[in-house]
């Protein structure tokens, strides 16, 4: 599969624990995006990388959230001290310059 | 920031009829408008997009129109089929490319056989 890959697909964690998600973009894509989607809503922008540089972060991205893309390839999204309100689908997308983005299957996070 | 409103939230049509979904946006600097289809439990998939230098774009049974003055754009699906049933999202972004994209709240389309 040469599409955007996200791992894990599902994650159940206890409140207060830290979680980390991984996204592997399409290999030639230099842009990578993280979105969050809750039931019945559209995806909400979280952050965006061009190569290894994080160019924009949403106000939704509190200080408990951190994203990295150290070598301009895969990216990780970490949530520290998870809260029940963090339960959502976390979607990653990638694109090349000024081209449409392709989404991964997402990581569904459930905080209990 | 950008705000995208989408209507209706649900839409039921008979197979073979047309479906129209409408969106408005607030940021006059937005110039790229993609539409995504999301089936239950699956990823959003781009079905068509339009840039601000074009008023209309068509791809087989799907067409999009854009009115920059009024800041609204629409998706038209003709000759609907049951496999068109899904949630459709409109979206808007700046800079002629795919950077920060603001999505609408979605329209759940049901095509009744």
PDB file of C-alpha atoms in Angstrom:
ATOM      1  CA  UNK A   1       0.000   0.000   0.000  1.00  0.00           C
ATOM      2  CA  UNK A   2       1.588   3.245  -1.112  1.00  0.00           C
ATOM      3  CA  UNK A   3      -0.945   5.525   0.539  1.00  0.00           C
ATOM      4  CA  UNK A   4      -0.731   7.390   3.840  1.00  0.00           C
ATOM      5  CA  UNK A   5      -0.279   4.940   6.677  1.00  0.00           C
ATOM      6  CA  UNK A   6      -1.238   5.554  10.305  1.00  0.00           C
ATOM      7  CA  UNK A   7      -0.498   3.441  13.341  1.00  0.00           C
ATOM      8  CA  UNK A   8      -2.071   2.273  15.482  1.00  0.00           C
ATOM      9  CA  UNK A   9      -5.557   2.132  13.989  1.00  0.00           C
ATOM     10  CA  UNK A  10      -7.158   2.039  17.414  1.00  0.00           C
ATOM     11  CA  UNK A  11      -5.913   3.062  20.835  1.00  0.00           C
ATOM     12  CA  UNK A  12      -7.683   2.767  24.153  1.00  0.00           C
ATOM     13  CA  UNK A  13      -5.973   4.481  27.045  1.00  0.00           C
ATOM     14  CA  UNK A  14      -6.736   5.472  30.596  1.00  0.00           C
ATOM     15  CA  UNK A  15      -7.164   9.117  31.429  1.00  0.00           C
ATOM     16  CA  UNK A  16      -3.874  10.696  32.378  1.00  0.00           C
ATOM     17  CA  UNK A  17      -1.728   8.401  30.244  1.00  0.00           C
ATOM     18  CA  UNK A  18       0.417   9.567  27.338  1.00  0.00           C
ATOM     19  CA  UNK A  19      -0.165   8.292  23.818  1.00  0.00           C
ATOM     20  CA  UNK A  20       1.802   8.595  20.593  1.00  0.00           C
ATOM     21  CA  UNK A  21       0.553   8.114  17.060  1.00  0.00           C
ATOM     22  CA  UNK A  22       2.607   7.686  13.921  1.00  0.00           C
ATOM     23  CA  UNK A  23       1.955   8.786  10.361  1.00  0.00           C
ATOM     24  CA  UNK A  24       3.909   7.677   7.306  1.00  0.00           C
ATOM     25  CA  UNK A  25       3.066   9.946   4.355  1.00  0.00           C
ATOM     26  CA  UNK A  26       3.215   9.136   0.684  1.00  0.00           C
ATOM     27  CA  UNK A  27       6.956   9.042   0.024  1.00  0.00           C
ATOM     28  CA  UNK A  28       7.312  11.975  -2.369  1.00  0.00           C
ATOM     29  CA  UNK A  29       5.009  14.290  -0.404  1.00  0.00           C
ATOM     30  CA  UNK A  30       6.743  17.108   1.462  1.00  0.00           C
ATOM     31  CA  UNK A  31       3.657  18.405   3.286  1.00  0.00           C
ATOM     32  CA  UNK A  32       2.058  16.594   6.198  1.00  0.00           C
ATOM     33  CA  UNK A  33      -1.036  17.551   8.164  1.00  0.00           C
ATOM     34  CA  UNK A  34      -2.735  16.392  11.330  1.00  0.00           C
ATOM     35  CA  UNK A  35      -6.475  16.728  11.810  1.00  0.00           C
ATOM     36  CA  UNK A  36      -8.880  15.643  14.525  1.00  0.00           C
ATOM     37  CA  UNK A  37     -12.391  14.443  13.767  1.00  0.00           C
ATOM     38  CA  UNK A  38     -15.155  13.843  16.273  1.00  0.00           C
ATOM     39  CA  UNK A  39     -18.399  12.037  15.524  1.00  0.00           C
ATOM     40  CA  UNK A  40     -20.665  13.982  13.211  1.00  0.00           C
ATOM     41  CA  UNK A  41     -18.138  16.737  12.590  1.00  0.00           C
ATOM     42  CA  UNK A  42     -15.723  17.626   9.848  1.00  0.00           C
ATOM     43  CA  UNK A  43     -11.983  17.235  10.365  1.00  0.00           C
ATOM     44  CA  UNK A  44     -10.432  20.062  12.399  1.00  0.00           C
ATOM     45  CA  UNK A  45      -6.958  21.263  11.515  1.00  0.00           C
ATOM     46  CA  UNK A  46      -4.321  20.686  14.189  1.00  0.00           C
ATOM     47  CA  UNK A  47      -0.931  21.307  12.600  1.00  0.00           C
ATOM     48  CA  UNK A  48       1.013  21.227   9.356  1.00  0.00           C
ATOM     49  CA  UNK A  49       4.612  20.467   8.348  1.00  0.00           C
ATOM     50  CA  UNK A  50       6.516  21.318   5.241  1.00  0.00           C
ATOM     51  CA  UNK A  51       9.447  18.926   5.237  1.00  0.00           C
ATOM     52  CA  UNK A  52      10.661  18.944   8.859  1.00  0.00           C
ATOM     53  CA  UNK A  53       9.420  22.463   9.649  1.00  0.00           C
ATOM     54  CA  UNK A  54       6.196  22.833  11.601  1.00  0.00           C
ATOM     55  CA  UNK A  55       4.672  25.857   9.880  1.00  0.00           C
ATOM     56  CA  UNK A  56       1.334  26.260  11.588  1.00  0.00           C
ATOM     57  CA  UNK A  57      -0.395  25.078  14.720  1.00  0.00           C
ATOM     58  CA  UNK A  58      -4.060  25.450  15.583  1.00  0.00           C
ATOM     59  CA  UNK A  59      -5.228  26.904  18.851  1.00  0.00           C
ATOM     60  CA  UNK A  60      -6.786  23.444  19.327  1.00  0.00           C
ATOM     61  CA  UNK A  61      -3.270  22.131  19.864  1.00  0.00           C
ATOM     62  CA  UNK A  62      -2.872  22.694  23.583  1.00  0.00           C
ATOM     63  CA  UNK A  63       0.454  22.343  25.352  1.00  0.00           C
ATOM     64  CA  UNK A  64      -0.410  18.685  26.009  1.00  0.00           C
ATOM     65  CA  UNK A  65      -0.115  18.018  22.288  1.00  0.00           C
ATOM     66  CA  UNK A  66       3.163  17.901  20.415  1.00  0.00           C
ATOM     67  CA  UNK A  67       3.918  16.889  16.862  1.00  0.00           C
ATOM     68  CA  UNK A  68       7.246  16.186  15.233  1.00  0.00           C
ATOM     69  CA  UNK A  69       8.577  15.332  11.823  1.00  0.00           C
ATOM     70  CA  UNK A  70      12.292  15.054  12.545  1.00  0.00           C
ATOM     71  CA  UNK A  71      13.604  13.975   9.153  1.00  0.00           C
ATOM     72  CA  UNK A  72      10.863  15.320   6.970  1.00  0.00           C
ATOM     73  CA  UNK A  73       9.407  11.870   6.446  1.00  0.00           C
ATOM     74  CA  UNK A  74       7.188  10.218   9.077  1.00  0.00           C
ATOM     75  CA  UNK A  75       5.529  12.242  11.815  1.00  0.00           C
ATOM     76  CA  UNK A  76       4.437  11.550  15.371  1.00  0.00           C
ATOM     77  CA  UNK A  77       1.673  13.162  17.378  1.00  0.00           C
ATOM     78  CA  UNK A  78       1.926  12.815  21.143  1.00  0.00           C
ATOM     79  CA  UNK A  79      -0.795  13.618  23.633  1.00  0.00           C
ATOM     80  CA  UNK A  80       0.295  13.894  27.237  1.00  0.00           C
ATOM     81  CA  UNK A  81      -1.993  13.455  30.247  1.00  0.00           C
ATOM     82  CA  UNK A  82      -4.912  12.404  28.067  1.00  0.00           C
ATOM     83  CA  UNK A  83      -8.410  13.607  28.913  1.00  0.00           C
ATOM     84  CA  UNK A  84     -11.764  12.156  27.914  1.00  0.00           C
ATOM     85  CA  UNK A  85     -12.274  15.112  25.585  1.00  0.00           C
ATOM     86  CA  UNK A  86      -9.281  13.928  23.572  1.00  0.00           C
ATOM     87  CA  UNK A  87     -11.288  10.934  22.356  1.00  0.00           C
ATOM     88  CA  UNK A  88     -11.550  11.346  18.587  1.00  0.00           C
ATOM     89  CA  UNK A  89     -10.267  10.122  15.262  1.00  0.00           C
ATOM     90  CA  UNK A  90      -6.826  11.575  14.522  1.00  0.00           C
ATOM     91  CA  UNK A  91      -6.270  11.879  10.804  1.00  0.00           C
ATOM     92  CA  UNK A  92      -3.017  12.450   8.990  1.00  0.00           C
ATOM     93  CA  UNK A  93      -2.809  13.692   5.411  1.00  0.00           C
ATOM     94  CA  UNK A  94       0.037  14.421   3.024  1.00  0.00           C
ATOM     95  CA  UNK A  95       0.501  16.340  -0.189  1.00  0.00           C
ATOM     96  CA  UNK A  96       3.125  17.662  -2.526  1.00  0.00           C
ATOM     97  CA  UNK A  97       3.401  21.409  -3.108  1.00  0.00           C
ATOM     98  CA  UNK A  98       0.047  22.983  -3.956  1.00  0.00           C
ATOM     99  CA  UNK A  99      -1.554  19.660  -4.739  1.00  0.00           C
ATOM    100  CA  UNK A 100      -4.461  17.893  -3.139  1.00  0.00           C
ATOM    101  CA  UNK A 101      -3.907  16.030   0.088  1.00  0.00           C
ATOM    102  CA  UNK A 102      -4.535  12.348   0.696  1.00  0.00           C
ATOM    103  CA  UNK A 103      -5.735  11.129   4.050  1.00  0.00           C
ATOM    104  CA  UNK A 104      -4.706   8.114   6.046  1.00  0.00           C
ATOM    105  CA  UNK A 105      -7.203   5.759   7.681  1.00  0.00           C
ATOM    106  CA  UNK A 106      -6.810   7.534  10.988  1.00  0.00           C
ATOM    107  CA  UNK A 107      -6.121   6.498  14.566  1.00  0.00           C
ATOM    108  CA  UNK A 108      -9.219   6.218  16.730  1.00  0.00           C
ATOM    109  CA  UNK A 109      -8.400   7.229  20.301  1.00  0.00           C
ATOM    110  CA  UNK A 110     -10.669   6.321  23.174  1.00  0.00           C
ATOM    111  CA  UNK A 111      -9.825   7.718  26.598  1.00  0.00           C
ATOM    112  CA  UNK A 112     -11.536   5.873  29.431  1.00  0.00           C
TER     113      UNK A 112
ATOM    114  CA  UNK B   1     -10.144  32.673  10.860  1.00  0.00           C
ATOM    115  CA  UNK B   2     -12.088  30.921   8.152  1.00  0.00           C
ATOM    116  CA  UNK B   3     -15.583  29.645   8.873  1.00  0.00           C
ATOM    117  CA  UNK B   4     -17.287  27.224   6.503  1.00  0.00           C
ATOM    118  CA  UNK B   5     -20.986  26.523   6.805  1.00  0.00           C
ATOM    119  CA  UNK B   6     -22.612  23.608   5.032  1.00  0.00           C
ATOM    120  CA  UNK B   7     -26.242  22.767   4.298  1.00  0.00           C
ATOM    121  CA  UNK B   8     -28.177  20.578   4.545  1.00  0.00           C
ATOM    122  CA  UNK B   9     -26.866  18.339   7.310  1.00  0.00           C
ATOM    123  CA  UNK B  10     -28.829  15.384   5.930  1.00  0.00           C
ATOM    124  CA  UNK B  11     -30.205  14.754   2.468  1.00  0.00           C
ATOM    125  CA  UNK B  12     -32.272  11.853   1.160  1.00  0.00           C
ATOM    126  CA  UNK B  13     -32.890  11.431  -2.555  1.00  0.00           C
ATOM    127  CA  UNK B  14     -34.316   8.726  -4.749  1.00  0.00           C
ATOM    128  CA  UNK B  15     -31.888   6.854  -6.932  1.00  0.00           C
ATOM    129  CA  UNK B  16     -31.495   8.692 -10.227  1.00  0.00           C
ATOM    130  CA  UNK B  17     -32.396  12.095  -8.799  1.00  0.00           C
ATOM    131  CA  UNK B  18     -29.928  14.940  -8.299  1.00  0.00           C
ATOM    132  CA  UNK B  19     -28.418  16.061  -5.011  1.00  0.00           C
ATOM    133  CA  UNK B  20     -27.154  19.544  -4.204  1.00  0.00           C
ATOM    134  CA  UNK B  21     -25.039  20.524  -1.217  1.00  0.00           C
ATOM    135  CA  UNK B  22     -24.284  24.163  -0.485  1.00  0.00           C
ATOM    136  CA  UNK B  23     -21.479  25.817   1.433  1.00  0.00           C
ATOM    137  CA  UNK B  24     -20.540  29.355   2.362  1.00  0.00           C
ATOM    138  CA  UNK B  25     -17.184  30.641   3.536  1.00  0.00           C
ATOM    139  CA  UNK B  26     -16.134  33.759   5.364  1.00  0.00           C
ATOM    140  CA  UNK B  27     -12.502  34.426   4.391  1.00  0.00           C
ATOM    141  CA  UNK B  28     -12.355  36.329   1.099  1.00  0.00           C
ATOM    142  CA  UNK B  29      -8.712  35.246   0.749  1.00  0.00           C
ATOM    143  CA  UNK B  30      -9.706  31.574   0.431  1.00  0.00           C
ATOM    144  CA  UNK B  31      -9.070  30.406  -3.095  1.00  0.00           C
ATOM    145  CA  UNK B  32      -9.092  26.608  -3.042  1.00  0.00           C
ATOM    146  CA  UNK B  33     -12.248  24.590  -2.386  1.00  0.00           C
ATOM    147  CA  UNK B  34     -12.056  20.787  -2.211  1.00  0.00           C
ATOM    148  CA  UNK B  35     -14.924  18.395  -1.613  1.00  0.00           C
ATOM    149  CA  UNK B  36     -14.449  15.137   0.262  1.00  0.00           C
ATOM    150  CA  UNK B  37     -16.551  11.999   0.484  1.00  0.00           C
ATOM    151  CA  UNK B  38     -16.308   9.927   3.649  1.00  0.00           C
ATOM    152  CA  UNK B  39     -17.921   6.529   3.952  1.00  0.00           C
ATOM    153  CA  UNK B  40     -18.614   5.130   7.392  1.00  0.00           C
ATOM    154  CA  UNK B  41     -15.382   4.189   9.147  1.00  0.00           C
ATOM    155  CA  UNK B  42     -13.217   5.202   6.214  1.00  0.00           C
ATOM    156  CA  UNK B  43     -10.880   8.043   5.370  1.00  0.00           C
ATOM    157  CA  UNK B  44     -12.071  11.244   3.651  1.00  0.00           C
ATOM    158  CA  UNK B  45     -11.427  11.008  -0.079  1.00  0.00           C
ATOM    159  CA  UNK B  46     -11.155  13.969  -2.423  1.00  0.00           C
ATOM    160  CA  UNK B  47     -13.805  13.762  -5.119  1.00  0.00           C
ATOM    161  CA  UNK B  48     -13.448  17.132  -6.810  1.00  0.00           C
ATOM    162  CA  UNK B  49     -11.914  20.545  -6.169  1.00  0.00           C
ATOM    163  CA  UNK B  50     -12.133  24.021  -7.621  1.00  0.00           C
ATOM    164  CA  UNK B  51      -9.874  27.037  -7.542  1.00  0.00           C
ATOM    165  CA  UNK B  52     -11.020  30.622  -7.399  1.00  0.00           C
ATOM    166  CA  UNK B  53     -10.084  31.423 -10.980  1.00  0.00           C
ATOM    167  CA  UNK B  54     -12.759  28.991 -12.190  1.00  0.00           C
ATOM    168  CA  UNK B  55     -16.517  29.311 -11.769  1.00  0.00           C
ATOM    169  CA  UNK B  56     -17.492  25.743 -12.503  1.00  0.00           C
ATOM    170  CA  UNK B  57     -15.880  22.347 -12.834  1.00  0.00           C
ATOM    171  CA  UNK B  58     -17.395  19.040 -13.860  1.00  0.00           C
ATOM    172  CA  UNK B  59     -16.250  15.438 -13.580  1.00  0.00           C
ATOM    173  CA  UNK B  60     -18.745  12.910 -14.919  1.00  0.00           C
ATOM    174  CA  UNK B  61     -21.778  13.020 -12.588  1.00  0.00           C
ATOM    175  CA  UNK B  62     -20.213  15.506 -10.185  1.00  0.00           C
ATOM    176  CA  UNK B  63     -19.971  19.271 -10.647  1.00  0.00           C
ATOM    177  CA  UNK B  64     -18.949  22.153  -8.428  1.00  0.00           C
ATOM    178  CA  UNK B  65     -19.815  25.806  -8.819  1.00  0.00           C
ATOM    179  CA  UNK B  66     -18.180  28.761  -7.119  1.00  0.00           C
ATOM    180  CA  UNK B  67     -19.499  32.267  -6.624  1.00  0.00           C
ATOM    181  CA  UNK B  68     -16.622  34.325  -5.231  1.00  0.00           C
ATOM    182  CA  UNK B  69     -18.659  37.482  -4.858  1.00  0.00           C
ATOM    183  CA  UNK B  70     -21.256  35.778  -2.689  1.00  0.00           C
ATOM    184  CA  UNK B  71     -18.645  33.484  -1.102  1.00  0.00           C
ATOM    185  CA  UNK B  72     -20.541  30.325  -1.696  1.00  0.00           C
ATOM    186  CA  UNK B  73     -19.906  27.093  -3.553  1.00  0.00           C
ATOM    187  CA  UNK B  74     -21.983  24.043  -4.272  1.00  0.00           C
ATOM    188  CA  UNK B  75     -21.663  20.369  -5.112  1.00  0.00           C
ATOM    189  CA  UNK B  76     -24.052  18.840  -7.610  1.00  0.00           C
ATOM    190  CA  UNK B  77     -24.403  15.089  -8.053  1.00  0.00           C
ATOM    191  CA  UNK B  78     -26.596  13.954 -10.936  1.00  0.00           C
ATOM    192  CA  UNK B  79     -28.115  10.512 -11.560  1.00  0.00           C
ATOM    193  CA  UNK B  80     -27.419   9.489  -7.968  1.00  0.00           C
ATOM    194  CA  UNK B  81     -26.645   5.872  -7.188  1.00  0.00           C
ATOM    195  CA  UNK B  82     -26.787   3.971  -3.877  1.00  0.00           C
ATOM    196  CA  UNK B  83     -22.969   3.956  -3.730  1.00  0.00           C
ATOM    197  CA  UNK B  84     -23.084   7.768  -3.561  1.00  0.00           C
ATOM    198  CA  UNK B  85     -24.459   7.384  -0.011  1.00  0.00           C
ATOM    199  CA  UNK B  86     -21.843   8.858   2.351  1.00  0.00           C
ATOM    200  CA  UNK B  87     -20.982  12.009   4.267  1.00  0.00           C
ATOM    201  CA  UNK B  88     -19.758  14.837   2.060  1.00  0.00           C
ATOM    202  CA  UNK B  89     -17.566  17.659   3.356  1.00  0.00           C
ATOM    203  CA  UNK B  90     -16.833  20.947   1.683  1.00  0.00           C
ATOM    204  CA  UNK B  91     -13.674  22.803   2.624  1.00  0.00           C
ATOM    205  CA  UNK B  92     -11.795  26.023   1.962  1.00  0.00           C
ATOM    206  CA  UNK B  93      -8.192  27.141   2.150  1.00  0.00           C
ATOM    207  CA  UNK B  94      -5.889  30.011   1.174  1.00  0.00           C
ATOM    208  CA  UNK B  95      -2.808  30.336  -0.911  1.00  0.00           C
ATOM    209  CA  UNK B  96      -3.937  28.352  -3.922  1.00  0.00           C
ATOM    210  CA  UNK B  97      -2.826  25.146  -2.406  1.00  0.00           C
ATOM    211  CA  UNK B  98      -3.509  22.667   0.264  1.00  0.00           C
ATOM    212  CA  UNK B  99      -2.343  24.237   3.486  1.00  0.00           C
ATOM    213  CA  UNK B 100      -4.579  24.799   6.460  1.00  0.00           C
ATOM    214  CA  UNK B 101      -7.983  23.622   5.309  1.00  0.00           C
ATOM    215  CA  UNK B 102     -11.203  24.469   7.103  1.00  0.00           C
ATOM    216  CA  UNK B 103     -13.936  21.859   6.702  1.00  0.00           C
ATOM    217  CA  UNK B 104     -17.681  22.243   6.811  1.00  0.00           C
ATOM    218  CA  UNK B 105     -19.755  20.153   9.205  1.00  0.00           C
ATOM    219  CA  UNK B 106     -20.741  17.589   6.602  1.00  0.00           C
ATOM    220  CA  UNK B 107     -23.849  16.436   4.744  1.00  0.00           C
ATOM    221  CA  UNK B 108     -25.049  12.877   5.170  1.00  0.00           C
ATOM    222  CA  UNK B 109     -26.415  11.836   1.787  1.00  0.00           C
ATOM    223  CA  UNK B 110     -28.695   8.829   1.549  1.00  0.00           C
ATOM    224  CA  UNK B 111     -29.632   7.554  -1.883  1.00  0.00           C
ATOM    225  CA  UNK B 112     -32.742   5.397  -1.692  1.00  0.00           C
ATOM    226  CA  UNK B 113     -32.844   2.566  -4.241  1.00  0.00           C
TER     227      UNK B 113
END
